[in-house]
């Protein structure tokens, strides 16, 4: 085991204990200072990010889009920090309380998880989002970003750690690993003595590797093979607007739509206009035989397409017999992230909401809203597609656990 990593784990454990004692007013003041300091250090952060972007100039556009920081993106991070500060603090909240037959007063109380570790790819915003949410929820965080974003991540973390230090707080509440090797990442996955939970955030390969190899408990943030189903009672312009937004606005992220299913009764009428709108935005279309019979320019889809998360301007299209066929297809191929039905039929919408087994299910809205910021969490630690502990966008409450506090007056068990 890496001795330096063990020291980082020990430092995090000590910092977590101190964080748990901080009051909400102090935490909010620090979060707002985080925001101010990020904006004040914009030039230094962008200079560091430019080094990363330059080194990654031969990488795909979907990669560099996630990597690149701009002045506006830094402002957005600062806004997220301020929003986290404005949220209610879950620590100390009492889920329920009761008196048992022995007269004991029992409370189920919210407490921090302790030390949260994150392994993530080229997304510098994760450094800030994770630091904000873990700090507010009383957790220390150990961050291991990808080597491609190391300069950016270090610059962001140093700004936040500087705020902690200036306020006399333990800067080890936020630690980032300088060593981005696979060996160190593997050691982090086995740091059970100090790390309470590990959250991977990135592509399917990274997530699967962490789930497979980690002995630290993992909250799985899944890939996003997200679907849109256009029902026979859909309004055409609404369908076009939602589909284009969900696919095109930011195709590199996990909540972008990857698959389009359309009811056979309206496919001939609507699909040409939908396909044209997508093509106008540079989207490559792949489809089944029925969709290609309607729009011949659509390329043939393979079996692999239905389970692939593209993270790119590519979309696969399938004509389905009815709503149940769409639901069956989605539950077969979805990663359990976000799915949409576009329909003016209330019963169809309700059936879709009930039968789809994904973290987020929408009626008449874009998948792009699956986001902690959009859900009002200020930021998110990730979007969980598993079912234990947390599911969907994870905010402050998902970074807590519970303990029972029991008060007696001399009771002994007979």
XYZ file of C-alpha atoms in Angstrom:
414
model
C 0.000 0.000 0.000
C 1.226 3.481 -0.915
C 2.503 5.153 2.292
C 1.654 8.623 0.979
C -1.909 7.502 0.301
C -2.192 6.070 3.801
C -1.163 9.479 5.175
C -3.786 11.144 2.974
C -6.377 8.736 4.349
C -5.343 9.487 7.931
C -5.498 13.220 7.251
C -8.960 12.866 5.746
C -10.211 10.869 8.727
C -8.980 13.545 11.132
C -10.472 16.329 9.013
C -13.834 14.552 8.813
C -14.072 14.469 12.596
C -13.519 18.246 12.756
C -15.970 18.913 9.934
C -18.688 17.062 11.774
C -18.416 19.643 14.554
C -18.819 22.707 12.295
C -22.057 24.647 12.542
C -24.162 25.470 9.497
C -23.426 29.212 9.589
C -19.680 28.597 9.383
C -20.063 26.074 6.566
C -22.176 28.485 4.549
C -19.695 31.321 5.043
C -16.895 29.098 3.754
C -18.933 27.972 0.746
C -19.615 31.564 -0.230
C -15.923 32.327 0.148
C -15.188 29.347 -2.098
C -17.386 30.973 -4.745
C -15.747 34.393 -4.401
C -12.265 32.929 -4.506
C -12.974 30.896 -7.644
C -14.087 33.998 -9.523
C -11.165 36.026 -8.163
C -8.718 33.379 -9.400
C -10.335 32.877 -12.807
C -7.196 33.818 -14.763
C -4.983 31.335 -12.906
C -7.578 28.559 -13.238
C -8.006 29.165 -16.975
C -4.230 29.236 -17.476
C -3.942 25.832 -15.801
C -6.864 24.503 -17.822
C -5.295 25.723 -21.063
C -2.290 23.487 -20.392
C -4.598 20.494 -20.080
C -6.618 21.402 -23.168
C -3.446 21.934 -25.203
C -2.098 18.525 -24.200
C -5.450 16.968 -25.163
C -5.786 18.678 -28.552
C -5.699 15.361 -30.400
C -8.520 13.907 -28.283
C -12.151 13.649 -29.503
C -14.325 16.759 -29.235
C -16.603 15.077 -26.675
C -13.560 14.675 -24.412
C -12.247 18.215 -24.737
C -15.747 19.623 -24.199
C -15.871 18.036 -20.752
C -12.291 19.127 -20.042
C -12.472 22.750 -21.116
C -13.177 25.543 -18.645
C -14.370 29.010 -19.597
C -15.029 32.142 -17.620
C -18.750 31.329 -17.761
C -18.235 27.774 -16.537
C -16.241 29.073 -13.582
C -19.049 31.538 -12.835
C -21.491 28.628 -13.013
C -19.371 26.709 -10.489
C -19.436 29.734 -8.195
C -23.220 29.964 -8.543
C -23.465 26.287 -7.649
C -21.418 26.888 -4.510
C -23.719 29.719 -3.487
C -26.741 27.532 -4.078
C -25.286 24.771 -1.920
C -24.733 27.358 0.810
C -28.391 28.357 0.576
C -29.632 24.790 0.991
C -30.773 23.379 4.307
C -28.077 21.446 6.159
C -29.154 17.814 6.564
C -26.721 17.101 9.392
C -28.501 16.646 12.699
C -31.921 16.305 11.110
C -34.116 13.768 12.865
C -35.818 11.355 10.465
C -38.083 10.096 13.214
C -38.274 9.742 16.970
C -40.264 7.562 19.339
C -40.416 6.067 22.827
C -40.163 2.285 23.088
C -41.856 0.003 25.601
C -38.962 0.387 28.028
C -39.340 4.161 28.077
C -36.223 4.836 25.991
C -36.342 7.949 23.817
C -34.992 6.889 20.396
C -34.071 9.257 17.552
C -32.862 8.400 14.051
C -30.496 11.257 13.230
C -28.655 12.308 10.023
C -24.839 12.215 10.219
C -22.038 12.477 7.606
C -20.754 9.405 5.808
C -17.229 10.364 6.919
C -14.552 10.200 4.203
C -15.746 10.189 0.601
C -13.323 9.320 -2.201
C -13.988 10.055 -5.856
C -12.315 8.686 -8.964
C -13.315 10.657 -12.036
C -12.229 11.495 -15.547
C -11.668 14.779 -17.380
C -14.360 16.818 -15.672
C -12.751 19.628 -13.628
C -16.157 20.792 -12.400
C -16.362 17.581 -10.355
C -13.558 18.913 -8.143
C -15.705 21.871 -7.138
C -19.075 20.109 -7.031
C -17.737 17.257 -4.913
C -15.882 19.593 -2.554
C -18.965 21.763 -2.044
C -21.367 18.938 -1.306
C -19.007 16.956 0.906
C -18.040 20.050 2.896
C -21.641 21.113 3.468
C -22.602 17.581 4.520
C -19.664 17.329 6.923
C -17.571 14.851 4.918
C -13.887 14.998 4.006
C -13.138 14.224 0.361
C -10.222 12.588 -1.467
C -10.256 13.365 -5.181
C -8.476 11.387 -7.861
C -9.084 12.973 -11.255
C -7.757 11.864 -14.619
C -4.238 12.779 -15.657
C -5.661 14.805 -18.562
C -7.200 17.326 -16.138
C -4.504 17.330 -13.456
C -3.450 20.984 -13.835
C -7.070 22.158 -13.765
C -7.998 20.002 -10.782
C -4.965 21.101 -8.772
C -5.678 24.775 -9.490
C -9.297 24.455 -8.392
C -8.478 22.414 -5.287
C -5.724 24.818 -4.256
C -8.167 27.729 -4.380
C -10.609 25.891 -2.115
C -7.909 24.635 0.255
C -6.576 28.183 0.496
C -9.963 29.390 1.741
C -9.996 26.686 4.415
C -6.486 27.556 5.551
C -7.194 31.288 5.748
C -10.151 30.548 8.003
C -8.154 28.345 10.362
C -9.846 25.146 9.181
C -8.247 21.859 8.238
C -7.369 22.116 4.544
C -7.208 18.317 4.420
C -10.989 18.330 4.296
C -10.291 18.588 0.543
C -7.389 16.558 -0.819
C -6.504 15.799 -4.411
C -4.104 13.109 -5.524
C -1.147 14.344 -7.567
C -0.372 10.773 -8.569
C -2.966 9.776 -11.181
C -1.517 6.330 -11.882
C -3.694 3.233 -12.053
C -1.677 1.754 -9.183
C -2.602 4.622 -6.871
C -6.232 4.467 -7.988
C -6.229 0.761 -7.179
C -4.752 1.446 -3.729
C -7.472 4.032 -3.130
C -10.083 1.378 -3.919
C -8.669 -0.691 -1.049
C -8.243 2.067 1.566
C -11.034 0.629 3.715
C -9.476 1.717 6.989
C -9.936 5.390 6.124
C -12.416 5.729 3.235
C -16.101 5.155 3.972
C -17.464 5.291 0.429
C -16.032 5.524 -3.082
C -17.876 7.218 -5.954
C -16.646 6.736 -9.532
C -17.751 9.274 -12.112
C -16.976 8.869 -15.784
C -17.415 6.430 -18.626
C -18.639 2.873 -18.389
C -15.091 1.483 -18.421
C -14.026 3.475 -15.368
C -17.193 2.755 -13.447
C -17.094 -0.968 -14.165
C -13.430 -1.174 -13.142
C -14.137 0.489 -9.793
C -17.218 -1.642 -9.094
C -15.275 -4.805 -9.937
C -12.065 -4.055 -8.014
C -12.970 -1.879 -5.034
C -13.200 -3.271 -1.513
C -14.379 0.152 -0.307
C -18.200 0.404 -0.608
C -19.110 1.963 -3.978
C -21.986 4.176 -5.054
C -22.231 3.492 -8.773
C -22.833 6.462 -11.040
C -23.901 4.782 -14.239
C -23.538 5.496 -17.889
C -26.433 7.192 -19.654
C -27.998 5.226 -22.501
C -31.047 7.499 -22.352
C -34.197 7.032 -24.452
C -36.977 9.212 -25.835
C -40.236 7.548 -26.879
C -42.572 9.510 -29.183
C -46.085 8.230 -28.533
C -48.870 8.188 -31.140
C -50.500 11.094 -29.284
C -47.398 13.296 -29.330
C -47.445 16.874 -30.601
C -44.908 17.134 -33.429
C -43.205 20.439 -32.656
C -42.892 19.566 -28.974
C -41.303 16.271 -29.963
C -38.787 17.975 -32.261
C -37.854 20.577 -29.642
C -37.328 18.016 -26.880
C -35.417 15.521 -29.024
C -33.068 18.139 -30.473
C -32.387 19.630 -27.048
C -31.796 16.257 -25.415
C -29.408 15.115 -28.148
C -27.675 18.287 -29.291
C -27.338 20.786 -26.453
C -24.386 18.926 -24.904
C -23.972 15.476 -26.461
C -20.901 14.517 -24.402
C -22.728 14.259 -21.065
C -24.498 11.296 -19.501
C -27.970 12.872 -19.586
C -27.938 13.419 -23.354
C -30.454 11.271 -25.229
C -28.940 8.433 -27.244
C -31.976 6.527 -28.586
C -35.258 7.540 -30.206
C -38.270 5.219 -30.291
C -41.347 6.260 -32.259
C -44.845 4.755 -32.453
C -45.627 3.116 -35.803
C -48.898 5.039 -36.185
C -47.167 8.430 -36.475
C -43.696 7.414 -37.667
C -44.358 8.118 -41.354
C -45.795 11.525 -40.473
C -43.282 12.740 -37.869
C -40.007 10.934 -38.423
C -38.943 12.835 -41.574
C -39.221 16.188 -39.791
C -37.500 14.863 -36.648
C -34.698 13.328 -38.704
C -34.236 16.543 -40.671
C -34.034 18.632 -37.482
C -31.401 16.298 -36.041
C -29.429 16.185 -39.294
C -29.480 19.987 -39.450
C -27.542 19.907 -36.158
C -24.995 17.434 -37.468
C -26.420 14.315 -35.819
C -25.575 10.996 -37.462
C -28.686 8.812 -37.521
C -28.692 5.039 -37.313
C -31.901 3.052 -37.440
C -33.793 -0.184 -37.838
C -35.327 -1.309 -41.144
C -38.674 0.362 -40.435
C -37.151 3.781 -39.743
C -34.886 3.500 -42.811
C -37.887 2.687 -44.996
C -39.338 6.070 -43.993
C -36.070 8.067 -44.078
C -33.608 6.307 -46.415
C -30.678 8.528 -45.381
C -30.628 6.869 -41.942
C -27.726 4.428 -41.685
C -28.331 0.815 -40.617
C -28.132 0.234 -36.860
C -26.375 -2.840 -35.462
C -27.372 -4.860 -32.408
C -24.575 -3.121 -30.527
C -26.077 0.304 -31.174
C -29.062 -0.295 -28.897
C -26.846 -0.687 -25.814
C -24.202 1.927 -26.690
C -23.766 5.276 -24.953
C -22.350 7.433 -27.739
C -21.564 10.692 -25.903
C -21.464 12.143 -29.389
C -23.689 13.528 -32.158
C -25.084 10.081 -32.975
C -28.600 8.800 -32.362
C -30.199 5.412 -33.053
C -33.869 5.252 -34.076
C -36.392 2.421 -33.831
C -40.049 2.258 -34.893
C -42.096 0.343 -32.308
C -45.546 -1.243 -32.459
C -46.926 0.475 -29.365
C -46.083 1.929 -25.962
C -45.530 -1.463 -24.324
C -43.004 -2.378 -27.008
C -41.167 0.879 -26.277
C -41.204 0.181 -22.541
C -39.906 -3.363 -23.079
C -37.106 -2.095 -25.312
C -36.082 0.602 -22.840
C -36.080 -1.732 -19.836
C -33.947 -4.174 -21.850
C -31.284 -1.772 -23.123
C -31.345 1.209 -20.772
C -28.601 1.828 -18.231
C -31.308 2.987 -15.821
C -30.481 6.685 -16.122
C -33.180 8.870 -17.760
C -36.073 8.099 -20.107
C -38.769 10.276 -21.699
C -42.218 9.819 -23.179
C -43.615 12.575 -25.396
C -47.393 12.296 -25.364
C -50.546 14.341 -24.827
C -52.288 11.216 -23.520
C -52.429 11.231 -19.707
C -52.901 7.465 -19.398
C -49.926 6.770 -21.667
C -47.776 9.083 -19.597
C -48.829 7.457 -16.342
C -48.162 3.974 -17.707
C -44.684 5.039 -18.818
C -43.887 6.589 -15.425
C -44.998 3.426 -13.644
C -43.427 0.771 -15.860
C -40.027 2.251 -16.714
C -37.300 1.097 -14.308
C -34.871 4.018 -14.409
C -33.659 6.614 -11.926
C -35.438 9.496 -13.696
C -38.557 9.161 -15.862
C -40.065 12.146 -17.683
C -43.259 13.096 -19.454
C -42.793 15.824 -22.087
C -39.394 17.171 -21.005
C -35.754 16.783 -22.013
C -33.411 14.259 -20.394
C -30.960 17.132 -19.943
C -32.789 18.116 -16.757
C -31.360 15.100 -14.913
C -28.845 17.185 -13.065
C -28.301 18.187 -9.455
C -28.177 21.872 -10.371
C -31.477 21.651 -12.262
C -33.087 19.620 -9.451
C -32.237 22.398 -6.997
C -29.339 20.633 -5.259
C -26.857 23.385 -6.187
C -24.525 20.714 -7.535
C -24.322 16.947 -7.606
C -21.816 14.362 -6.515
C -22.982 12.190 -9.405
C -26.063 10.507 -10.830
C -26.593 7.092 -9.308
C -28.190 4.359 -11.390
C -28.052 1.763 -8.632
C -30.803 1.169 -6.093
C -29.045 0.883 -2.739
C -28.602 4.040 -0.621
C -29.010 6.569 -3.447
C -30.610 6.789 -6.893
C -30.657 9.623 -9.425
C -28.850 12.948 -8.895
C -27.108 12.828 -5.520
C -27.103 15.937 -3.370
C -26.529 16.637 0.301
C -28.900 14.082 1.817
C -27.350 11.274 -0.246
C -24.001 12.076 1.405
C -25.366 11.304 4.844
C -26.167 8.193 6.775
C -28.000 7.761 10.070
C -27.253 6.895 13.634
C -29.605 6.182 16.506
C -29.445 8.417 19.564
C -31.064 6.819 22.642
C -31.817 8.494 25.966
C -32.773 6.585 29.073
C -33.127 7.091 32.802
C -31.585 3.917 34.182
C -33.303 1.206 32.118
C -31.777 -2.267 32.026
C -32.967 -5.102 29.806
C -34.676 -8.025 31.528
